[in-house]
Amino acid sequence: MTDPETPPGPTVIVRVVARLLLAPSVVVAVALIVKGYTKVGDGFAAGMVVGLAVALNAVAVGAHRAEAALPVLRHAPHAAVGGAFVALASGFFPVALGEPVFSHRPGPDEEVVSVGTAELMTAVSFDVGIFLLVVGVVTVLVHQLAEPDQEPPT
Amino acid sequence: MEGAEAERPGSSRSRRPDWPGWSCCAAAAAGFAVCLVGWLRGGGTLSLPWVPSLDLRLSFAFDGLAALYSLLATGVGVLVFAYGTRYLRQHLVEDGRPLSEGRRFWPWMGLFAVAMVGLATATDLVLVFVFFDLTAVCSYFLIGFDRERREARTAALTALLVTIVPAVALLVGAVLLYSAYGTFAIPELVARVGPGTTTTVAGLLIAVAALAKSAQVPLHFWLPRAMQAPTPVSAYLHSAAMVAAGVLVLGRVHPLLARSELVLVVLLVVGLTSIAVGGVLALGRDELKQVLAYSTISQYGYVVTLYGMVGAAAAGAAAFYVVVHAVAKSALFLSAGAVTTATGEDRLSRLGGLGRRTPVLAAATGVAAATLAGLPLTGGFFSDELFFGAAKEHGPVLTVASVLAAGLTFAYIGRYWTRLFLGPLSTAPGALSRVLLVPVVVLALVAVVIGIVPSPITALAQDAGAVSHAAPVTLSPAYHLDLRGTNVMALAAWALGGLLLAAAGLRDRASRLVATAGDRLGPRRAYTATVIGLRRVSDRLHDWETRDLRSSIAAVLVPAGALAVGAFAVTPVTQAFAVGPIAGTDWLVLPLLVLVGVATLVAARTRERLGIVLALAAVGFGLAAVYALRAAPDVALVAVLVETMLSLVFLAALARLPGTEPHREHGRRRGQRWRDPLVAAVSGLGAFVVIWGYLSEPRETPSVAAEQARLAPAAHGQDVVTVIVADFRGLDTMGEITVLLIAAVGVATLLRRGRLW
C-alpha cells in the first residue's frame, strides 16, 4: 500500500458496503445472542459475524484506516481477555458453592426470568463471554496480520 | 528490576548476603529439627486419597528409614547450603556471570531437598516413582547450572537419561505388582507378596531403577560426568541425596526383593563389581572430584552388597553405612571445592603440600578420609565393623571380598589425602573463606562423634534396618581390644591398603589398564552410540517430514488414512456399508454434492490462485448448504461464517503475494508426480470409509445426542446445539475458546514481540 489515498484493489463499492455493513452486523450479532438459547445461533456465531465485518473493513480500506475510523477497535484485547473472564466466571462460579463446574443457574426446575426473548441465566452470560472473546481475538488477529512487517507508530 | 550495575561483582550490592541461599539453609535446618522431633516421637503415617479410580494414595510414613534419609537430606543440606551461599558467589564472579543467576540455583536445590524428604517418606510405589523422577529433574538443572559450557549440558543430559529411563522400570515393576496383588502400598505388598516369577521380575525392574540412581556398574558412568556440576551440587546430590535415593528405594522395598534369590544375587554381583570398578578407577584419577565420584560408586557398592546379603545385621549395617558415608563424602566434596577455590587447581598432579598452609582443612579432610578408610575413632570404623560382621556371616567368599574392598578404599582415599596435603607445595593457596571451611569441620566433627559415641546413629540405623528387614534389628558397634574376626579383617584391610598405597607403580598401571578397558568396551560407549543413533533417526524423520509443505501434510494425512483403512480392514463389516434410500430433500443434496465435487476437482487442477481460492470457497459454501438441508442449521451458520472469513483471509493474503503465478518446480524426480495423488487417495479413501461406515451403522442403543436433545428443555433451551456448547459440554467450550486466546497471544508474540495491540 504505497499510496494511502488510493489503496489498490477494493473498489469504491466494496469500501462503501464494508462501511455500511458494520452496524447491521452488530445488530445481527446481538440478535443471535439474545435468541441464542431458543433459536439457531450462539455466541461463537455472533462473534464471527462482528469479526467478519471488522475483517471486511480492514480488507476494504486498510487496517490502519479502519482502526482510525473506529477507535473502539483498540479495546479488542480488553474484550478478548474480559470475555475469557466472563466465560470463566459463568462456568466456574458453582465451584465456590461446592457444585460441579457448569451447573448453570437457574437450575433445571427453577423459573427463568426473561426480558423479551432473552433469558437471564448464567448459560447466556457464558455465551456473551464467548462472543466478546471471539470478537476480540478476530480483531486482534486482523490488526496483527494486516501489517506484520511494520512496527506501528508508538 | 535490578539493573546490570547492581549485579556487577564487587559493587556494594554484590556483598549483600545471599538471601535465597540462607533461607534455603534455614528451611533445611527447620526441616532437620522437625524430622528429629518426629523420629524421637516415634514417627507416624499419613494417607490421603490421590487418584481413587486408580487406587493411588498419597501415603507417607515417617518410620526409621524415612527418618534416617530425611535427617541426612536436611542435615547435610544445612551445611551444604551454607557453604553454597559463599561458593556460588565466588563461582559466578570467577566466570564473570551476573550474581542474579543464583536465582536459577536455589529453587532447584530447595526443591531437591523437598523431593528427597518426600521420597524418604513415601510408601506408595507410584508416589516413590514421582519423587524419584522429581529428584532427577532437579539434578538435571543443577548439574547443568553452568549452561554455557557444553560439557555441563551433556553431563546433565546423561545424568537425566541414565537415571530417568531406568526409573520407568520402577513404574513397570509397580504396575506388575499391582496387577498381581491389587495394591501400590509398600506395607501391604510386603504383607501379601510371595515368591514367584512376578515377584522376581518386578524386583529386578525396581532394582534396575535403584541401581542406576545409585550409579552402580554398568550404569555408573553418569556420576563421574556429573562432576561438571558446581561443588555444592556434587556434595549434596552425589553424596547424601540423589545417589542415596537409589539405595533408599532398595531399603524401602527390600522385604519384597528378599523374596527372590535371583534379585539378591544380582544385588551382590552388582555391588561387588561396583566396589571393585569404582575403587580401582578412583586409584588412578587425577581430578579431585573424579576421585570422589568413583569413590561414591564404590561406596554405594558396599551398601548394595549389604542389601544383597539378607539378614538383620546386613540391613542395619547398610543403614549405618549410608549415614557415615554421607557425612564423610560430603565433607570430602566440600573440601575439594574449598581447595579448588583457594588454589584455582582441580588436579592432584598440580596440587600438594597444602597441609602446612591450611592445617584446619587438612585435619578435617583427614578425618573424613579416615572415616572412609574405616580407621578407629571415626564413624567409619563402626560402619566397616558392621560390614565385616555381616559379610562374615555369609561365607568365606564374601569375607575375602569385603576385606579386599576395604583395602581398596583405604588405598585410594589414602592416596588422595597424601597427594593433596603432604609432600612439597605445588600451588600456593589463596585466602579461604570461613563459610567454606566451617561446614567441612562440622562434618568431620560429626564423623568423630559417631566414632566415639555411636549410640544415636545406631538407634537410627536399627530403626531403618527394621524397615528394610521387616523385623527388629539389633546393632552393637563397639571397640573391642581383642583379635575377634571383624578386628582381624579390619587389620588385614589396612595392611592391604597400606601395601597398595606403597606400590605406586603397580597401582597406577592397574588403574590405567582398567580405565582404558572401560573406555574401549564400557557402557558409556554404548550409551553414546545409542544417543547418537537416536538423534540421527530423529533428524532423518524430521527432515523427511518437513522437507516441504506437501511432505508435512502427507505426514499427517497418510498415517490417519492408513489407520482408518487398517481399522476397517480388521473390523467385521457385514452391515456397515449400506446405501440408504433417496427421498425428499436428498434430491437437493445430491446436486449440491456434485457441485462440491466439481469445485474440488477445479481446486486441484487450476493454476490460478484466485481460481483456487474461489473453488475452495465453493466447496465450503456447498457443504454449508448441505448441512442446512440436513437439518443442522447451527452447523450451517457457523460453516458459512467460517468459510466467509477463510475466503476473506485468503483474498487478503493473495493481495500481498508477488504477482507471478505459481509454476511447477523443474526437475522433479520420477515418481514424485504420482506421490500427491497417492497421498490424497489414501487419506481421502480413509475418511470416506470412516464416514460411510459411521452413517450406515444402525443405532440401536439410545445415543448421547438423543439423550442431550431430550434434556435440552430442562436446561431452559430449545436449541440443542447451543445448550450442548454452553451447558452440557461447557468445559470443552471453555478449553476451546482459551485456545483461541492463546493463538492470538502466539501470533502477537511472533509478529509484534507480544504486544496485542
Short mmCIF file of C-alpha atoms in Angstrom, two decimals, chain B residues 438-597:
data_model
loop_
_atom_site.label_atom_id
_atom_site.label_comp_id
_atom_site.label_asym_id
_atom_site.label_seq_id
_atom_site.Cartn_x
_atom_site.Cartn_y
_atom_site.Cartn_z
CA VAL B 438 33.21 -24.42 58.72
CA PRO B 439 30.88 -26.98 57.06
CA VAL B 440 33.84 -29.31 56.41
CA VAL B 441 34.93 -29.03 60.05
CA VAL B 442 31.41 -29.60 61.32
CA LEU B 443 31.01 -32.73 59.18
CA ALA B 444 34.42 -34.02 60.33
CA LEU B 445 33.39 -33.43 63.95
CA VAL B 446 30.19 -35.35 63.34
CA ALA B 447 32.25 -38.25 61.97
CA VAL B 448 34.43 -38.20 65.08
CA VAL B 449 31.45 -38.01 67.42
CA ILE B 450 29.92 -41.02 65.70
CA GLY B 451 33.27 -42.75 66.19
CA ILE B 452 33.20 -42.10 69.94
CA VAL B 453 29.50 -42.22 70.77
CA PRO B 454 27.84 -44.36 68.10
CA SER B 455 24.61 -44.96 70.03
CA PRO B 456 22.36 -42.26 68.39
CA ILE B 457 23.27 -43.39 64.89
CA THR B 458 22.99 -47.00 65.99
CA ALA B 459 19.45 -46.37 67.19
CA LEU B 460 18.61 -44.65 63.91
CA ALA B 461 20.18 -47.44 61.86
CA GLN B 462 18.34 -50.06 63.91
CA ASP B 463 15.03 -48.34 63.18
CA ALA B 464 15.86 -48.01 59.49
CA GLY B 465 17.16 -51.57 59.27
CA ALA B 466 13.96 -52.82 60.87
CA VAL B 467 12.02 -51.34 57.94
CA SER B 468 14.31 -52.92 55.34
CA HIS B 469 14.43 -56.24 57.15
CA ALA B 470 10.75 -56.23 58.14
CA ALA B 471 11.82 -57.41 61.60
CA PRO B 472 13.59 -55.84 64.58
CA VAL B 473 17.30 -55.28 64.10
CA THR B 474 19.91 -55.00 66.85
CA LEU B 475 23.31 -53.50 66.21
CA SER B 476 26.06 -53.27 68.77
CA PRO B 477 29.03 -51.43 67.32
CA ALA B 478 31.80 -51.06 69.91
CA TYR B 479 35.56 -51.11 70.27
CA HIS B 480 36.91 -54.49 71.31
CA LEU B 481 40.60 -54.76 72.05
CA ASP B 482 40.93 -58.39 71.02
CA LEU B 483 41.53 -60.46 67.93
CA ARG B 484 37.95 -61.19 67.04
CA GLY B 485 37.03 -61.80 63.39
CA THR B 486 35.98 -58.27 62.47
CA ASN B 487 39.10 -56.77 64.04
CA VAL B 488 41.33 -59.17 62.13
CA MET B 489 39.51 -58.33 58.92
CA ALA B 490 39.97 -54.61 59.57
CA LEU B 491 43.69 -55.09 60.26
CA ALA B 492 44.06 -57.14 57.10
CA ALA B 493 42.26 -54.47 55.09
CA TRP B 494 44.50 -51.70 56.43
CA ALA B 495 47.61 -53.75 55.72
CA LEU B 496 46.42 -54.43 52.18
CA GLY B 497 45.57 -50.79 51.69
CA GLY B 498 48.94 -49.72 53.01
CA LEU B 499 50.68 -52.07 50.58
CA LEU B 500 48.66 -50.69 47.66
CA LEU B 501 49.48 -47.17 48.79
CA ALA B 502 53.19 -48.01 48.82
CA ALA B 503 53.27 -49.86 45.49
CA ALA B 504 52.50 -46.76 43.44
CA GLY B 505 53.72 -48.08 40.08
CA LEU B 506 51.70 -51.29 40.16
CA ARG B 507 48.67 -49.44 41.43
CA ASP B 508 48.71 -46.77 38.74
CA ARG B 509 49.30 -49.28 35.98
CA ALA B 510 46.39 -51.45 37.08
CA SER B 511 44.10 -48.47 37.35
CA ARG B 512 45.11 -47.17 33.94
CA LEU B 513 44.52 -50.61 32.43
CA VAL B 514 41.01 -50.81 33.83
CA ALA B 515 40.27 -47.24 32.74
CA THR B 516 41.39 -47.98 29.17
CA ALA B 517 39.36 -51.17 29.05
CA GLY B 518 36.35 -49.27 30.36
CA ASP B 519 36.75 -46.58 27.72
CA ARG B 520 37.05 -49.19 24.96
CA LEU B 521 34.33 -51.61 25.99
CA GLY B 522 32.45 -49.75 28.67
CA PRO B 523 28.76 -48.99 28.85
CA ARG B 524 29.42 -45.31 28.26
CA ARG B 525 30.36 -46.09 24.68
CA ALA B 526 27.09 -47.96 24.19
CA TYR B 527 25.23 -45.05 25.70
CA THR B 528 26.89 -42.52 23.40
CA ALA B 529 26.26 -44.70 20.36
CA THR B 530 22.60 -45.06 21.32
CA VAL B 531 22.13 -41.33 21.82
CA ILE B 532 23.84 -40.51 18.54
CA GLY B 533 21.85 -43.17 16.68
CA LEU B 534 18.56 -41.97 18.10
CA ARG B 535 19.39 -38.40 17.19
CA ARG B 536 20.25 -39.46 13.65
CA VAL B 537 16.97 -41.33 13.22
CA SER B 538 15.07 -38.37 14.63
CA ASP B 539 16.89 -35.94 12.36
CA ARG B 540 16.17 -38.04 9.31
CA LEU B 541 12.49 -38.37 10.17
CA HIS B 542 12.28 -34.65 10.80
CA ASP B 543 13.99 -33.78 7.52
CA TRP B 544 11.77 -36.12 5.63
CA GLU B 545 8.63 -34.75 7.20
CA THR B 546 9.40 -31.06 6.93
CA ARG B 547 11.14 -31.01 3.56
CA ASP B 548 8.26 -29.08 2.01
CA LEU B 549 4.66 -28.26 2.69
CA ARG B 550 3.46 -31.31 0.80
CA SER B 551 5.54 -33.63 2.97
CA SER B 552 4.23 -32.03 6.13
CA ILE B 553 0.66 -32.51 5.02
CA ALA B 554 1.34 -36.04 3.82
CA ALA B 555 2.89 -36.87 7.20
CA VAL B 556 -0.44 -36.13 8.84
CA LEU B 557 -2.84 -37.38 6.19
CA VAL B 558 -1.26 -40.67 5.19
CA PRO B 559 -0.98 -42.18 8.68
CA ALA B 560 -4.51 -41.01 9.50
CA GLY B 561 -5.91 -42.53 6.33
CA ALA B 562 -3.87 -45.70 6.67
CA LEU B 563 -5.01 -46.11 10.28
CA ALA B 564 -8.64 -45.74 9.29
CA VAL B 565 -8.33 -48.17 6.40
CA GLY B 566 -6.45 -50.60 8.66
CA ALA B 567 -9.07 -50.33 11.36
CA PHE B 568 -11.78 -51.13 8.85
CA ALA B 569 -9.80 -53.97 7.40
CA VAL B 570 -9.86 -55.80 10.75
CA THR B 571 -13.44 -54.87 11.73
CA PRO B 572 -16.37 -57.09 10.66
CA VAL B 573 -18.29 -55.02 8.11
CA THR B 574 -21.32 -57.05 7.03
CA GLN B 575 -23.86 -54.32 7.83
CA ALA B 576 -21.55 -51.38 7.93
CA PHE B 577 -21.71 -50.11 4.36
CA ALA B 578 -25.31 -49.65 3.38
CA VAL B 579 -26.71 -47.39 0.68
CA GLY B 580 -29.88 -45.83 2.07
CA PRO B 581 -32.96 -44.67 0.17
CA ILE B 582 -33.01 -41.30 -1.55
CA ALA B 583 -36.04 -39.17 -0.79
CA GLY B 584 -37.24 -35.62 -0.08
CA THR B 585 -34.50 -33.06 0.35
CA ASP B 586 -31.94 -35.65 -0.70
CA TRP B 587 -32.72 -34.65 -4.28
CA LEU B 588 -31.44 -31.21 -3.43
CA VAL B 589 -28.44 -32.52 -1.53
CA LEU B 590 -27.23 -34.66 -4.40
CA PRO B 591 -26.68 -31.89 -6.95
CA LEU B 592 -25.03 -29.81 -4.20
CA LEU B 593 -22.62 -32.65 -3.55
CA VAL B 594 -21.91 -32.91 -7.26
CA LEU B 595 -21.17 -29.18 -7.25
CA VAL B 596 -18.81 -29.69 -4.30
CA GLY B 597 -17.08 -32.49 -6.19
#
